[in-house]
PDB file of C-alpha atoms in Angstrom:
ATOM      1  CA  MET A   1      49.482-139.537   5.846  1.00 77.00           C
ATOM      2  CA  THR A   2      49.120-135.798   6.386  1.00 90.00           C
ATOM      3  CA  SER A   3      51.172-133.578   4.082  1.00 95.00           C
ATOM      4  CA  GLN A   4      53.224-130.636   5.313  1.00 97.00           C
ATOM      5  CA  LYS A   5      50.785-128.311   3.502  1.00 96.00           C
ATOM      6  CA  GLN A   6      47.820-129.905   5.290  1.00 96.00           C
ATOM      7  CA  LYS A   7      49.651-129.480   8.612  1.00 96.00           C
ATOM      8  CA  MET A   8      50.398-125.840   7.768  1.00 97.00           C
ATOM      9  CA  LEU A   9      46.764-125.128   6.882  1.00 95.00           C
ATOM     10  CA  ALA A  10      45.611-126.835  10.100  1.00 95.00           C
ATOM     11  CA  GLY A  11      47.907-124.671  12.255  1.00 95.00           C
ATOM     12  CA  GLU A  12      50.106-127.605  13.246  1.00 96.00           C
ATOM     13  CA  LEU A  13      53.886-127.756  13.248  1.00 97.00           C
ATOM     14  CA  TYR A  14      55.219-128.278   9.722  1.00 97.00           C
ATOM     15  CA  THR A  15      58.390-127.789   7.700  1.00 96.00           C
ATOM     16  CA  ALA A  16      58.361-125.316   4.818  1.00 94.00           C
ATOM     17  CA  ASP A  17      61.029-127.204   2.855  1.00 94.00           C
ATOM     18  CA  ASP A  18      58.359-129.610   1.567  1.00 94.00           C
ATOM     19  CA  PRO A  19      58.281-129.830  -2.280  1.00 96.00           C
ATOM     20  CA  GLU A  20      54.573-128.935  -2.455  1.00 96.00           C
ATOM     21  CA  LEU A  21      55.067-125.807  -0.330  1.00 97.00           C
ATOM     22  CA  ILE A  22      58.214-124.865  -2.250  1.00 97.00           C
ATOM     23  CA  ALA A  23      56.217-125.078  -5.505  1.00 98.00           C
ATOM     24  CA  ASP A  24      53.385-122.990  -4.002  1.00 98.00           C
ATOM     25  CA  ALA A  25      55.871-120.345  -2.826  1.00 98.00           C
ATOM     26  CA  ALA A  26      57.526-120.294  -6.262  1.00 98.00           C
ATOM     27  CA  ARG A  27      54.128-119.720  -7.926  1.00 98.00           C
ATOM     28  CA  ALA A  28      53.440-116.879  -5.498  1.00 98.00           C
ATOM     29  CA  ALA A  29      56.884-115.373  -6.155  1.00 98.00           C
ATOM     30  CA  ALA A  30      56.323-115.424  -9.926  1.00 98.00           C
ATOM     31  CA  TRP A  31      52.910-113.807  -9.439  1.00 98.00           C
ATOM     32  CA  MET A  32      54.419-111.103  -7.169  1.00 98.00           C
ATOM     33  CA  VAL A  33      56.974-110.216  -9.860  1.00 98.00           C
ATOM     34  CA  ARG A  34      54.085-109.595 -12.272  1.00 97.00           C
ATOM     35  CA  TYR A  35      51.900-107.836  -9.713  1.00 98.00           C
ATOM     36  CA  ASN A  36      54.642-105.609  -8.370  1.00 97.00           C
ATOM     37  CA  GLY A  37      55.350-104.462 -11.935  1.00 96.00           C
ATOM     38  CA  SER A  38      51.709-103.438 -12.446  1.00 95.00           C
ATOM     39  CA  LEU A  39      51.641-100.086 -10.616  1.00 92.00           C
ATOM     40  CA  ALA A  40      51.067 -98.087 -13.828  1.00 94.00           C
ATOM     41  CA  TRP A  41      48.376-100.481 -15.105  1.00 94.00           C
ATOM     42  CA  ASP A  42      44.713 -99.620 -15.362  1.00 94.00           C
ATOM     43  CA  ALA A  43      42.938-100.306 -12.028  1.00 93.00           C
ATOM     44  CA  ALA A  44      40.630-102.952 -13.554  1.00 95.00           C
ATOM     45  CA  ASP A  45      43.547-104.891 -15.058  1.00 96.00           C
ATOM     46  CA  ARG A  46      45.472-104.738 -11.791  1.00 96.00           C
ATOM     47  CA  HIS A  47      42.364-105.977  -9.916  1.00 97.00           C
ATOM     48  CA  LYS A  48      42.120-108.987 -12.280  1.00 97.00           C
ATOM     49  CA  LEU A  49      45.775-109.790 -11.652  1.00 97.00           C
ATOM     50  CA  LEU A  50      45.242-109.413  -7.900  1.00 97.00           C
ATOM     51  CA  ALA A  51      42.411-111.960  -8.079  1.00 97.00           C
ATOM     52  CA  GLU A  52      44.782-114.410  -9.815  1.00 97.00           C
ATOM     53  CA  GLY A  53      47.187-114.381  -6.878  1.00 98.00           C
ATOM     54  CA  LEU A  54      44.974-114.159  -3.793  1.00 98.00           C
ATOM     55  CA  GLY A  55      42.344-116.519  -2.408  1.00 98.00           C
ATOM     56  CA  GLN A  56      39.503-113.984  -2.458  1.00 98.00           C
ATOM     57  CA  VAL A  57      39.367-110.390  -3.680  1.00 98.00           C
ATOM     58  CA  GLY A  58      36.235-108.323  -3.188  1.00 98.00           C
ATOM     59  CA  ALA A  59      34.879-105.673  -5.529  1.00 98.00           C
ATOM     60  CA  GLY A  60      36.884-102.474  -5.465  1.00 98.00           C
ATOM     61  CA  ALA A  61      39.732-103.951  -3.395  1.00 98.00           C
ATOM     62  CA  VAL A  62      43.065-102.196  -4.042  1.00 98.00           C
ATOM     63  CA  VAL A  63      46.565-103.364  -3.136  1.00 98.00           C
ATOM     64  CA  ARG A  64      49.236-100.862  -4.140  1.00 97.00           C
ATOM     65  CA  PRO A  65      52.496-102.513  -5.214  1.00 97.00           C
ATOM     66  CA  PRO A  66      54.957-103.465  -3.960  1.00 97.00           C
ATOM     67  CA  PHE A  67      53.175-106.210  -2.058  1.00 98.00           C
ATOM     68  CA  HIS A  68      54.639-109.395  -0.615  1.00 98.00           C
ATOM     69  CA  CYS A  69      53.119-112.623   0.684  1.00 98.00           C
ATOM     70  CA  ASP A  70      54.075-116.261   1.212  1.00 98.00           C
ATOM     71  CA  TYR A  71      51.422-118.078  -0.821  1.00 98.00           C
ATOM     72  CA  GLY A  72      48.513-115.715  -1.545  1.00 98.00           C
ATOM     73  CA  TYR A  73      45.830-118.410  -1.438  1.00 98.00           C
ATOM     74  CA  ASN A  74      45.254-117.894   2.303  1.00 98.00           C
ATOM     75  CA  ILE A  75      44.371-114.201   1.882  1.00 98.00           C
ATOM     76  CA  ALA A  76      40.739-113.015   1.654  1.00 98.00           C
ATOM     77  CA  LEU A  77      40.052-109.319   0.993  1.00 98.00           C
ATOM     78  CA  GLY A  78      36.536-107.930   1.356  1.00 98.00           C
ATOM     79  CA  ASP A  79      34.961-105.277  -0.856  1.00 98.00           C
ATOM     80  CA  ARG A  80      36.759-101.907  -0.942  1.00 98.00           C
ATOM     81  CA  VAL A  81      39.753-103.075   1.112  1.00 98.00           C
ATOM     82  CA  PHE A  82      42.768-100.807   0.576  1.00 98.00           C
ATOM     83  CA  LEU A  83      46.391-101.791   1.248  1.00 98.00           C
ATOM     84  CA  ASN A  84      48.933 -99.040   0.666  1.00 98.00           C
ATOM     85  CA  PHE A  85      52.499 -99.447  -0.639  1.00 98.00           C
ATOM     86  CA  GLY A  86      54.849-102.007   0.879  1.00 98.00           C
ATOM     87  CA  CYS A  87      52.491-104.252   2.811  1.00 98.00           C
ATOM     88  CA  VAL A  88      53.623-107.754   3.758  1.00 98.00           C
ATOM     89  CA  ILE A  89      51.262-110.616   4.578  1.00 98.00           C
ATOM     90  CA  LEU A  90      52.876-113.840   5.751  1.00 98.00           C
ATOM     91  CA  ASP A  91      49.941-116.100   4.981  1.00 98.00           C
ATOM     92  CA  VAL A  92      50.901-119.566   6.175  1.00 98.00           C
ATOM     93  CA  ALA A  93      47.467-119.426   7.844  1.00 98.00           C
ATOM     94  CA  ARG A  94      44.252-117.689   6.798  1.00 98.00           C
ATOM     95  CA  VAL A  95      44.147-113.882   6.742  1.00 98.00           C
ATOM     96  CA  GLU A  96      40.705-112.280   6.423  1.00 98.00           C
ATOM     97  CA  ILE A  97      40.374-108.527   5.943  1.00 99.00           C
ATOM     98  CA  GLY A  98      36.837-107.146   6.128  1.00 98.00           C
ATOM     99  CA  ALA A  99      35.076-104.748   3.774  1.00 98.00           C
ATOM    100  CA  GLY A 100      36.136-101.123   3.785  1.00 98.00           C
ATOM    101  CA  THR A 101      39.289-101.696   5.839  1.00 98.00           C
ATOM    102  CA  GLN A 102      42.180 -99.320   5.113  1.00 98.00           C
ATOM    103  CA  ILE A 103      45.756-100.400   5.746  1.00 98.00           C
ATOM    104  CA  GLY A 104      48.640 -97.915   5.684  1.00 98.00           C
ATOM    105  CA  PRO A 105      52.030 -98.311   4.018  1.00 98.00           C
ATOM    106  CA  GLY A 106      54.547-100.781   5.375  1.00 98.00           C
ATOM    107  CA  VAL A 107      52.063-102.747   7.492  1.00 98.00           C
ATOM    108  CA  GLN A 108      53.019-106.351   8.241  1.00 98.00           C
ATOM    109  CA  ILE A 109      50.379-109.009   8.918  1.00 98.00           C
ATOM    110  CA  LEU A 110      52.221-112.062  10.210  1.00 98.00           C
ATOM    111  CA  THR A 111      50.487-115.415  10.714  1.00 98.00           C
ATOM    112  CA  ALA A 112      53.803-117.295  10.772  1.00 97.00           C
ATOM    113  CA  ASP A 113      54.964-118.472  14.187  1.00 97.00           C
ATOM    114  CA  HIS A 114      57.787-120.616  15.523  1.00 95.00           C
ATOM    115  CA  PRO A 115      58.141-123.031  18.439  1.00 95.00           C
ATOM    116  CA  ARG A 116      59.400-121.559  21.688  1.00 95.00           C
ATOM    117  CA  ASP A 117      61.629-124.634  22.078  1.00 96.00           C
ATOM    118  CA  PRO A 118      64.984-123.765  20.432  1.00 96.00           C
ATOM    119  CA  ALA A 119      65.635-127.410  19.485  1.00 96.00           C
ATOM    120  CA  LEU A 120      62.410-127.538  17.442  1.00 96.00           C
ATOM    121  CA  ARG A 121      63.249-124.195  15.787  1.00 95.00           C
ATOM    122  CA  ALA A 122      66.701-125.516  14.900  1.00 95.00           C
ATOM    123  CA  GLU A 123      65.047-128.492  13.183  1.00 95.00           C
ATOM    124  CA  GLY A 124      63.078-126.099  10.949  1.00 95.00           C
ATOM    125  CA  TRP A 125      59.620-126.506  12.455  1.00 97.00           C
ATOM    126  CA  GLU A 126      57.140-123.657  12.232  1.00 97.00           C
ATOM    127  CA  SER A 127      53.397-123.069  12.456  1.00 97.00           C
ATOM    128  CA  GLY A 128      50.808-120.415  11.776  1.00 97.00           C
ATOM    129  CA  ARG A 129      47.816-118.847  13.479  1.00 98.00           C
ATOM    130  CA  SER A 130      45.048-117.125  11.525  1.00 98.00           C
ATOM    131  CA  ILE A 131      44.444-113.386  11.646  1.00 98.00           C
ATOM    132  CA  ARG A 132      41.027-111.795  11.211  1.00 98.00           C
ATOM    133  CA  ILE A 133      40.646-108.070  10.639  1.00 99.00           C
ATOM    134  CA  GLY A 134      37.047-106.856  10.697  1.00 98.00           C
ATOM    135  CA  ALA A 135      35.213-104.373   8.501  1.00 98.00           C
ATOM    136  CA  ASN A 136      35.965-100.646   8.380  1.00 98.00           C
ATOM    137  CA  VAL A 137      39.220-100.989  10.350  1.00 98.00           C
ATOM    138  CA  TRP A 138      41.966 -98.411   9.956  1.00 98.00           C
ATOM    139  CA  ILE A 139      45.554 -99.644  10.454  1.00 98.00           C
ATOM    140  CA  GLY A 140      48.221 -96.933  10.486  1.00 98.00           C
ATOM    141  CA  GLY A 141      51.493 -97.180   8.581  1.00 98.00           C
ATOM    142  CA  GLY A 142      54.212 -99.482   9.871  1.00 98.00           C
ATOM    143  CA  ALA A 143      51.970-101.436  12.246  1.00 98.00           C
ATOM    144  CA  LEU A 144      52.677-105.111  12.945  1.00 98.00           C
ATOM    145  CA  ILE A 145      49.813-107.563  13.427  1.00 98.00           C
ATOM    146  CA  LEU A 146      51.082-110.741  15.107  1.00 98.00           C
ATOM    147  CA  PRO A 147      49.890-114.358  14.765  1.00 98.00           C
ATOM    148  CA  GLY A 148      46.440-115.283  16.041  1.00 98.00           C
ATOM    149  CA  VAL A 149      45.123-111.728  16.467  1.00 98.00           C
ATOM    150  CA  THR A 150      41.516-110.729  15.766  1.00 98.00           C
ATOM    151  CA  ILE A 151      40.728-107.053  15.223  1.00 98.00           C
ATOM    152  CA  GLY A 152      37.060-106.142  15.548  1.00 98.00           C
ATOM    153  CA  ASP A 153      34.990-104.010  13.181  1.00 98.00           C
ATOM    154  CA  ASN A 154      35.588-100.232  13.246  1.00 98.00           C
ATOM    155  CA  ALA A 155      38.808-100.509  15.292  1.00 98.00           C
ATOM    156  CA  ILE A 156      41.780 -98.185  14.816  1.00 98.00           C
ATOM    157  CA  ILE A 157      45.404 -99.340  15.084  1.00 98.00           C
ATOM    158  CA  GLY A 158      47.882 -96.485  15.557  1.00 98.00           C
ATOM    159  CA  ALA A 159      50.850 -96.135  13.197  1.00 98.00           C
ATOM    160  CA  GLY A 160      53.852 -98.177  14.289  1.00 98.00           C
ATOM    161  CA  SER A 161      51.861-100.245  16.776  1.00 98.00           C
ATOM    162  CA  VAL A 162      52.661-103.884  17.520  1.00 98.00           C
ATOM    163  CA  VAL A 163      49.371-105.736  17.970  1.00 98.00           C
ATOM    164  CA  THR A 164      49.959-108.801  20.150  1.00 98.00           C
ATOM    165  CA  ARG A 165      46.386-109.309  21.435  1.00 98.00           C
ATOM    166  CA  ASP A 166      42.845-109.146  20.120  1.00 98.00           C
ATOM    167  CA  VAL A 167      41.338-105.685  19.613  1.00 98.00           C
ATOM    168  CA  ALA A 168      37.654-105.187  20.448  1.00 98.00           C
ATOM    169  CA  PRO A 169      35.227-103.716  17.915  1.00 98.00           C
ATOM    170  CA  GLY A 170      35.433 -99.925  17.859  1.00 98.00           C
ATOM    171  CA  GLN A 171      38.539 -99.852  20.051  1.00 98.00           C
ATOM    172  CA  THR A 172      41.579 -97.668  19.334  1.00 98.00           C
ATOM    173  CA  VAL A 173      44.981 -99.130  20.244  1.00 98.00           C
ATOM    174  CA  MET A 174      48.528 -97.877  19.851  1.00 98.00           C
ATOM    175  CA  GLY A 175      52.051 -98.515  21.049  1.00 97.00           C
ATOM    176  CA  ASN A 176      54.351-101.476  21.568  1.00 97.00           C
ATOM    177  CA  PRO A 177      52.668-103.588  22.648  1.00 97.00           C
ATOM    178  CA  ALA A 178      49.444-101.966  21.438  1.00 97.00           C
ATOM    179  CA  ARG A 179      47.195-100.853  24.286  1.00 97.00           C
ATOM    180  CA  PRO A 180      43.732 -99.279  24.307  1.00 97.00           C
ATOM    181  CA  VAL A 181      43.488 -95.485  24.304  1.00 95.00           C
ATOM    182  CA  ALA A 182      40.514 -93.151  24.544  1.00 81.00           C
ATOM    183  CA  ARG A 183      39.152 -91.956  21.213  1.00 68.00           C
TER     184      ARG A 183
END
């Protein structure tokens, strides 16, 4: 029998009220309390704590508290990744952020999705689609990255943009929904 966590990780419909997922979320919440209280800590100590809560943390990666996520274990940060204050990553599916990427304050990276059928939503079903952000990407403050999106290396996402579709390497997008613009 497939567990709700296995369904979640496979991108299938699942229910988050499963005891295993509730325990995972509680562990992540306890870690976030510690991490979000670490702003004044030495950078090396904060990096060690970051590595305790996330699936992969590259050398020199910085996440400025406050930071919020669902589980943490589905998040992979490359070397020198920088997330500014107030970022949210809903990581019911894998989130990969490539080396040297810079993410502005208040950015939301949302893998969580819900059925379009209102009856299934009412029953508590949900799903997730992975997000991949390449290397050396710049994401402006307040941007939203929606489920299933891939952002190529060296792309730029304008502040406040809502990214609903893949972004090609080197492309600059902005707006709601985000559309390509000349650089």
